[in-house]
Amino acid sequence: MLKAIVTVMLKKGIFDPQGRAVQNGLESIGFEKIRSVRIGKQIEIALDTQDKGVADASVHQMCDKMLANPVVESYSFEIKEI
Amino acid sequence: MLKAIVTVMLKKGIFDPQGRAVQNGLESIGFEKIRSVRIGKQIEIALDTQDKGVADASVHQMCDKMLANPVVESYSFEIKEI
């Protein structure tokens, strides 16, 4: 079985209000030296296949069609044996 | 400058309704062979320090105090030079 680990982040330059809120929160409880915080999603997909090529093509399609919004988000993924 | 890349996932065995909804969505648009989907957060923190030891200790504290809920979530992170 294969597992795809997909990371979806807002593109550079897109304002990330959730990250900003977490940065403010961390600063408010005493953490200094934080330059920025950005928050994205990590999506782990367990796939019933052994073929890495098939898995790779399939996960690309999943990202393009549903997991990421190409207007504001970019994605990357790796595929591991489990 | 250092960047911490923190991954926060629900612990194994904790039901992940968001992941289940995404799995249903993917299946509804034709993706088969999906055994499970689990969704977590990826938090990227840019830190104004060069000391990896300080950064490591600081990010552990951030996770324990704010970024992860230790009852239902586990976290891991790596620290990179940027």
Coordinates of N, CA and C in Angstrom, one line a residue:
Chain A
M1 N 0.8 -1.2 0.0 CA 0.0 0.0 0.0 C 0.9 1.2 0.0
L2 N 0.4 2.3 -0.6 CA 1.2 3.5 -0.7 C 0.4 4.6 0.1
K3 N 1.2 5.6 0.6 CA 0.6 6.7 1.2 C 1.1 8.0 0.6
A4 N 0.2 8.9 0.1 CA 0.6 10.2 -0.4 C 0.5 11.2 0.7
I5 N 1.5 12.0 0.9 CA 1.5 13.1 1.9 C 1.5 14.4 1.1
V6 N 0.3 15.0 1.1 CA 0.1 16.2 0.3 C 0.2 17.5 1.2
T7 N 0.9 18.5 0.8 CA 1.0 19.7 1.5 C 0.4 20.8 0.7
V8 N -0.6 21.5 1.2 CA -1.2 22.6 0.5 C -1.0 23.9 1.3
M9 N -0.3 24.9 0.6 CA -0.1 26.1 1.3 C -0.6 27.3 0.5
L10 N -0.9 28.4 1.1 CA -1.3 29.6 0.4 C 0.0 30.0 -0.4
K11 N -0.2 30.5 -1.6 CA 1.0 31.0 -2.4 C 1.6 32.2 -1.7
K12 N 2.9 32.4 -2.0 CA 3.6 33.5 -1.4 C 2.9 34.8 -1.9
G13 N 2.8 35.7 -1.0 CA 2.2 37.0 -1.3 C 0.7 37.1 -1.0
I14 N 0.1 35.9 -0.8 CA -1.3 35.9 -0.4 C -1.4 36.0 1.1
F15 N -2.1 37.0 1.6 CA -2.2 37.2 3.0 C -2.9 36.0 3.7
D16 N -2.2 35.6 4.8 CA -2.7 34.4 5.6 C -3.2 34.9 7.0
P17 N -4.5 35.2 7.1 CA -5.0 35.7 8.4 C -4.9 34.7 9.5
Q18 N -5.0 33.4 9.2 CA -4.9 32.4 10.2 C -3.5 32.4 10.8
G19 N -2.5 32.5 9.9 CA -1.1 32.5 10.3 C -0.8 33.7 11.2
R20 N -1.4 34.9 10.7 CA -1.2 36.1 11.5 C -1.8 36.0 12.9
A21 N -3.0 35.4 13.0 CA -3.6 35.3 14.3 C -2.8 34.4 15.2
V22 N -2.2 33.3 14.6 CA -1.4 32.4 15.5 C -0.1 33.1 15.9
Q23 N 0.4 33.9 15.0 CA 1.6 34.7 15.3 C 1.3 35.6 16.5
N24 N 0.2 36.3 16.4 CA -0.2 37.2 17.5 C -0.4 36.5 18.8
G25 N -1.0 35.3 18.7 CA -1.2 34.5 19.9 C 0.1 34.1 20.5
L26 N 1.0 33.6 19.7 CA 2.3 33.2 20.2 C 3.1 34.3 20.9
E27 N 3.0 35.5 20.2 CA 3.7 36.7 20.8 C 3.0 37.1 22.1
S28 N 1.7 36.9 22.2 CA 1.0 37.3 23.4 C 1.4 36.4 24.6
I29 N 1.8 35.2 24.4 CA 2.2 34.4 25.5 C 3.7 34.3 25.7
G30 N 4.4 35.3 25.0 CA 5.8 35.5 25.4 C 6.9 35.0 24.3
F31 N 6.4 34.5 23.2 CA 7.4 34.1 22.2 C 7.8 35.3 21.4
E32 N 9.1 35.6 21.4 CA 9.6 36.6 20.5 C 10.3 36.0 19.4
K33 N 10.9 36.8 18.6 CA 11.8 36.3 17.5 C 11.0 35.5 16.4
I34 N 9.7 35.8 16.3 CA 8.9 35.2 15.3 C 8.8 36.2 14.1
R35 N 9.3 35.8 13.0 CA 9.2 36.7 11.8 C 7.8 36.6 11.1
S36 N 7.4 35.3 10.9 CA 6.1 35.1 10.3 C 5.6 33.7 10.6
V37 N 4.3 33.5 10.4 CA 3.7 32.2 10.6 C 2.8 32.0 9.4
R38 N 2.9 30.9 8.7 CA 1.9 30.6 7.6 C 1.4 29.2 7.9
I39 N 0.1 29.1 7.6 CA -0.6 27.8 8.0 C -1.2 27.2 6.7
G40 N -0.9 25.9 6.5 CA -1.5 25.2 5.4 C -2.1 23.9 5.9
K41 N -2.4 23.0 4.9 CA -3.0 21.7 5.2 C -2.0 20.6 4.9
Q42 N -2.0 19.6 5.7 CA -1.3 18.3 5.3 C -2.4 17.2 5.2
I43 N -2.4 16.6 4.0 CA -3.5 15.6 3.7 C -2.8 14.3 3.4
E44 N -3.1 13.3 4.3 CA -2.5 12.0 4.1 C -3.5 11.0 3.5
I45 N -3.1 10.5 2.3 CA -4.1 9.7 1.6 C -3.5 8.3 1.4
A46 N -4.1 7.3 2.0 CA -3.7 5.9 1.9 C -4.3 5.3 0.6
L47 N -3.5 4.8 -0.3 CA -4.0 4.3 -1.6 C -3.8 2.8 -1.7
D48 N -4.9 2.2 -2.3 CA -4.8 0.8 -2.5 C -4.2 0.4 -3.8
T49 N -2.9 0.7 -3.9 CA -2.2 0.4 -5.1 C -0.7 0.2 -4.8
Q50 N 0.0 -0.5 -5.6 CA 1.5 -0.6 -5.4 C 2.3 0.1 -6.4
D51 N 1.5 0.7 -7.4 CA 2.2 1.3 -8.6 C 2.4 2.8 -8.3
K52 N 3.7 3.2 -8.1 CA 4.0 4.6 -7.8 C 3.6 5.5 -8.9
G53 N 3.8 5.1 -10.1 CA 3.4 5.9 -11.3 C 1.9 6.2 -11.3
V54 N 1.1 5.2 -11.1 CA -0.3 5.4 -11.0 C -0.7 6.3 -9.9
A55 N -0.1 6.1 -8.7 CA -0.4 6.9 -7.5 C 0.0 8.3 -7.8
D56 N 1.1 8.6 -8.4 CA 1.6 9.9 -8.6 C 0.6 10.7 -9.5
A57 N 0.2 10.0 -10.6 CA -0.7 10.7 -11.6 C -2.1 10.9 -10.9
S58 N -2.5 10.0 -10.1 CA -3.8 10.1 -9.4 C -3.8 11.2 -8.4
V59 N -2.8 11.3 -7.6 CA -2.7 12.4 -6.6 C -2.6 13.8 -7.3
H60 N -1.9 13.9 -8.4 CA -1.8 15.1 -9.1 C -3.3 15.6 -9.5
Q61 N -4.0 14.6 -10.0 CA -5.4 14.9 -10.4 C -6.3 15.3 -9.2
M62 N -6.1 14.6 -8.1 CA -6.9 14.9 -6.9 C -6.6 16.3 -6.5
C63 N -5.3 16.7 -6.5 CA -5.0 18.1 -6.1 C -5.6 19.1 -7.0
D64 N -5.5 18.9 -8.3 CA -6.0 19.8 -9.3 C -7.5 19.9 -9.2
K65 N -8.2 18.8 -9.0 CA -9.6 18.8 -9.0 C -10.3 19.2 -7.7
M66 N -9.6 18.9 -6.6 CA -10.3 19.1 -5.3 C -9.5 19.6 -4.1
L67 N -8.3 19.1 -4.0 CA -7.6 19.4 -2.7 C -7.0 20.8 -2.6
A68 N -6.6 21.4 -3.8 CA -6.0 22.7 -3.7 C -6.8 23.7 -4.6
N69 N -6.9 24.9 -4.3 CA -7.4 26.0 -5.1 C -6.3 26.6 -5.9
P70 N -6.1 26.4 -7.2 CA -4.9 26.8 -7.9 C -4.8 28.3 -7.9
V71 N -5.9 29.1 -7.7 CA -5.8 30.5 -7.7 C -5.0 31.1 -6.6
V72 N -5.1 30.5 -5.4 CA -4.4 31.0 -4.2 C -3.5 30.0 -3.5
E73 N -3.6 28.8 -3.9 CA -2.8 27.7 -3.2 C -1.8 27.0 -4.1
S74 N -0.7 26.5 -3.6 CA 0.2 25.6 -4.3 C 0.2 24.4 -3.5
Y75 N 0.6 23.3 -4.2 CA 0.7 22.0 -3.5 C 2.0 21.3 -3.8
S76 N 2.3 20.4 -3.0 CA 3.4 19.5 -3.3 C 3.1 18.2 -2.6
F77 N 3.7 17.1 -3.0 CA 3.4 15.8 -2.3 C 4.6 14.8 -2.5
E78 N 4.6 13.9 -1.6 CA 5.5 12.8 -1.8 C 4.7 11.5 -1.6
I79 N 5.2 10.4 -2.1 CA 4.6 9.1 -2.0 C 5.5 8.1 -1.4
K80 N 5.0 7.5 -0.3 CA 5.8 6.6 0.5 C 5.2 5.2 0.5
E81 N 6.0 4.2 0.7 CA 5.5 2.8 0.9 C 5.1 2.8 2.4
I82 N 4.0 2.1 2.7 CA 3.6 1.9 4.1 C 3.3 0.4 4.3
Chain B
M1 N 18.6 33.0 9.3 CA 17.2 32.8 9.7 C 16.8 31.3 9.6
L2 N 16.0 30.9 10.5 CA 15.6 29.5 10.5 C 14.1 29.4 10.3
K3 N 13.7 28.3 9.7 CA 12.3 28.1 9.5 C 11.9 26.7 10.1
A4 N 10.9 26.7 11.0 CA 10.4 25.5 11.6 C 9.1 25.1 10.8
I5 N 9.1 23.8 10.4 CA 8.0 23.3 9.7 C 7.3 22.3 10.6
V6 N 6.2 22.7 11.1 CA 5.5 21.9 12.2 C 4.3 21.2 11.5
T7 N 4.2 19.9 11.8 CA 3.0 19.1 11.3 C 2.2 18.7 12.5
V8 N 0.9 19.0 12.5 CA 0.0 18.6 13.6 C -1.1 17.7 13.0
M9 N -1.2 16.5 13.4 CA -2.2 15.5 12.9 C -3.0 15.0 14.1
L10 N -4.2 14.6 13.8 CA -5.0 13.9 14.8 C -4.3 12.6 15.1
K11 N -4.3 12.2 16.4 CA -3.7 10.9 16.8 C -4.4 9.7 16.1
K12 N -3.7 8.6 15.9 CA -4.3 7.5 15.3 C -5.5 7.0 16.2
G13 N -6.6 6.6 15.6 CA -7.7 6.2 16.3 C -8.7 7.3 16.6
I14 N -8.3 8.5 16.4 CA -9.3 9.6 16.6 C -10.0 9.8 15.3
F15 N -11.3 9.8 15.3 CA -12.1 10.0 14.1 C -11.8 11.3 13.4
D16 N -11.6 11.3 12.1 CA -11.3 12.6 11.4 C -12.4 12.9 10.4
P17 N -13.5 13.6 10.8 CA -14.6 13.8 9.9 C -14.2 14.6 8.7
Q18 N -13.3 15.5 8.8 CA -12.9 16.3 7.7 C -12.2 15.4 6.6
G19 N -11.4 14.5 7.1 CA -10.7 13.6 6.2 C -11.8 12.7 5.5
R20 N -12.7 12.2 6.3 CA -13.8 11.4 5.8 C -14.6 12.1 4.7
A21 N -14.9 13.4 4.9 CA -15.6 14.2 3.9 C -14.8 14.3 2.6
V22 N -13.5 14.5 2.8 CA -12.7 14.7 1.6 C -12.7 13.4 0.8
Q23 N -12.5 12.3 1.6 CA -12.5 10.9 0.9 C -13.8 10.7 0.1
N24 N -15.0 11.0 0.8 CA -16.3 10.9 0.1 C -16.3 11.8 -1.2
G25 N -15.8 13.0 -1.1 CA -15.7 13.9 -2.2 C -14.9 13.3 -3.3
L26 N -13.7 12.8 -3.0 CA -12.9 12.3 -4.0 C -13.5 11.1 -4.7
E27 N -14.1 10.2 -3.9 CA -14.8 9.0 -4.5 C -16.0 9.5 -5.4
S28 N -16.6 10.5 -5.0 CA -17.8 11.0 -5.8 C -17.4 11.5 -7.1
I29 N -16.1 12.0 -7.3 CA -15.7 12.5 -8.6 C -14.9 11.4 -9.3
G30 N -14.9 10.2 -8.8 CA -14.4 9.1 -9.6 C -13.1 8.5 -9.2
F31 N -12.5 8.9 -8.1 CA -11.3 8.3 -7.6 C -11.6 7.1 -6.8
E32 N -11.0 6.0 -7.2 CA -11.2 4.7 -6.5 C -9.9 4.4 -5.7
K33 N -9.8 3.3 -5.1 CA -8.6 2.9 -4.5 C -8.1 3.8 -3.4
I34 N -9.0 4.5 -2.8 CA -8.6 5.3 -1.6 C -9.0 4.6 -0.4
R35 N -8.0 4.3 0.5 CA -8.3 3.5 1.7 C -8.7 4.5 2.8
S36 N -8.0 5.6 3.0 CA -8.4 6.6 4.0 C -7.7 7.9 3.7
V37 N -8.3 8.9 4.2 CA -7.8 10.3 4.1 C -7.8 10.9 5.5
R38 N -6.7 11.5 5.9 CA -6.6 12.2 7.2 C -6.0 13.6 6.9
I39 N -6.6 14.5 7.6 CA -6.2 15.9 7.3 C -5.6 16.6 8.6
G40 N -4.5 17.2 8.5 CA -3.9 17.9 9.6 C -3.4 19.3 9.1
K41 N -2.6 19.9 10.0 CA -2.1 21.3 9.7 C -0.6 21.2 9.4
Q42 N -0.2 22.1 8.5 CA 1.3 22.3 8.4 C 1.5 23.8 8.8
I43 N 2.3 24.1 9.8 CA 2.5 25.4 10.2 C 4.0 25.8 10.0
E44 N 4.2 26.8 9.2 CA 5.6 27.2 8.9 C 5.9 28.5 9.7
I45 N 6.9 28.4 10.5 CA 7.3 29.5 11.4 C 8.7 30.0 11.1
A46 N 8.8 31.2 10.6 CA 10.1 31.8 10.3 C 10.6 32.5 11.6
L47 N 11.8 32.1 12.0 CA 12.3 32.5 13.3 C 13.6 33.4 13.2
D48 N 13.6 34.5 13.9 CA 14.7 35.4 13.9 C 15.9 34.9 14.8
T49 N 16.4 33.8 14.5 CA 17.6 33.3 15.3 C 18.4 32.4 14.4
Q50 N 19.6 32.2 14.7 CA 20.5 31.3 14.0 C 20.8 30.0 14.8
D51 N 20.4 30.0 16.0 CA 20.7 28.9 16.9 C 19.7 27.8 16.9
K52 N 20.1 26.7 16.3 CA 19.1 25.6 16.1 C 18.6 25.0 17.4
G53 N 19.5 25.0 18.4 CA 19.1 24.5 19.8 C 18.0 25.3 20.4
V54 N 18.2 26.7 20.3 CA 17.2 27.6 20.8 C 15.9 27.4 20.1
A55 N 16.0 27.4 18.7 CA 14.8 27.2 17.9 C 14.1 25.9 18.2
D56 N 14.8 24.9 18.4 CA 14.2 23.6 18.7 C 13.4 23.6 20.0
A57 N 14.0 24.2 21.0 CA 13.4 24.2 22.4 C 12.1 25.2 22.3
S58 N 12.3 26.2 21.6 CA 11.2 27.2 21.5 C 10.0 26.6 20.7
V59 N 10.3 25.9 19.6 CA 9.1 25.3 18.8 C 8.4 24.2 19.6
H60 N 9.2 23.5 20.4 CA 8.6 22.5 21.3 C 7.6 23.1 22.2
Q61 N 8.0 24.2 22.8 CA 7.1 25.0 23.7 C 5.9 25.5 23.0
M62 N 6.1 26.1 21.8 CA 5.0 26.6 21.1 C 3.9 25.5 20.8
C63 N 4.4 24.3 20.4 CA 3.5 23.2 20.1 C 2.8 22.8 21.4
D64 N 3.5 22.7 22.5 CA 2.9 22.2 23.8 C 1.9 23.3 24.3
K65 N 2.2 24.6 24.1 CA 1.3 25.6 24.7 C 0.2 26.1 23.8
M66 N 0.4 26.0 22.5 CA -0.6 26.6 21.6 C -0.9 25.8 20.3
L67 N 0.0 25.3 19.7 CA -0.2 24.8 18.3 C -0.9 23.4 18.2
A68 N -0.7 22.6 19.2 CA -1.3 21.3 19.2 C -2.1 21.0 20.5
N69 N -3.2 20.3 20.3 CA -4.0 19.9 21.5 C -3.5 18.5 21.9
P70 N -2.8 18.3 23.0 CA -2.1 17.0 23.3 C -3.1 15.9 23.5
V71 N -4.4 16.3 23.8 CA -5.4 15.2 24.1 C -5.7 14.4 22.8
V72 N -5.8 15.1 21.7 CA -6.2 14.5 20.5 C -5.2 14.6 19.3
E73 N -4.2 15.4 19.5 CA -3.3 15.7 18.3 C -1.8 15.3 18.7
S74 N -1.1 14.9 17.7 CA 0.4 14.8 17.9 C 1.1 15.7 16.9
Y75 N 2.3 16.1 17.2 CA 3.0 17.0 16.3 C 4.4 16.5 16.1
S76 N 5.0 16.9 15.0 CA 6.4 16.7 14.7 C 6.9 17.9 14.0
F77 N 8.2 18.2 14.0 CA 8.7 19.3 13.2 C 10.1 19.1 12.8
E78 N 10.5 19.9 11.8 CA 11.9 19.9 11.4 C 12.3 21.4 11.3
I79 N 13.6 21.7 11.5 CA 14.0 23.0 11.4 C 15.0 23.1 10.3
K80 N 14.8 24.1 9.4 CA 15.7 24.3 8.2 C 16.3 25.7 8.2
E81 N 17.4 25.8 7.6 CA 18.0 27.1 7.3 C 17.3 27.7 6.1
I82 N 17.0 29.0 6.2 CA 16.4 29.6 5.0 C 17.2 30.9 4.6

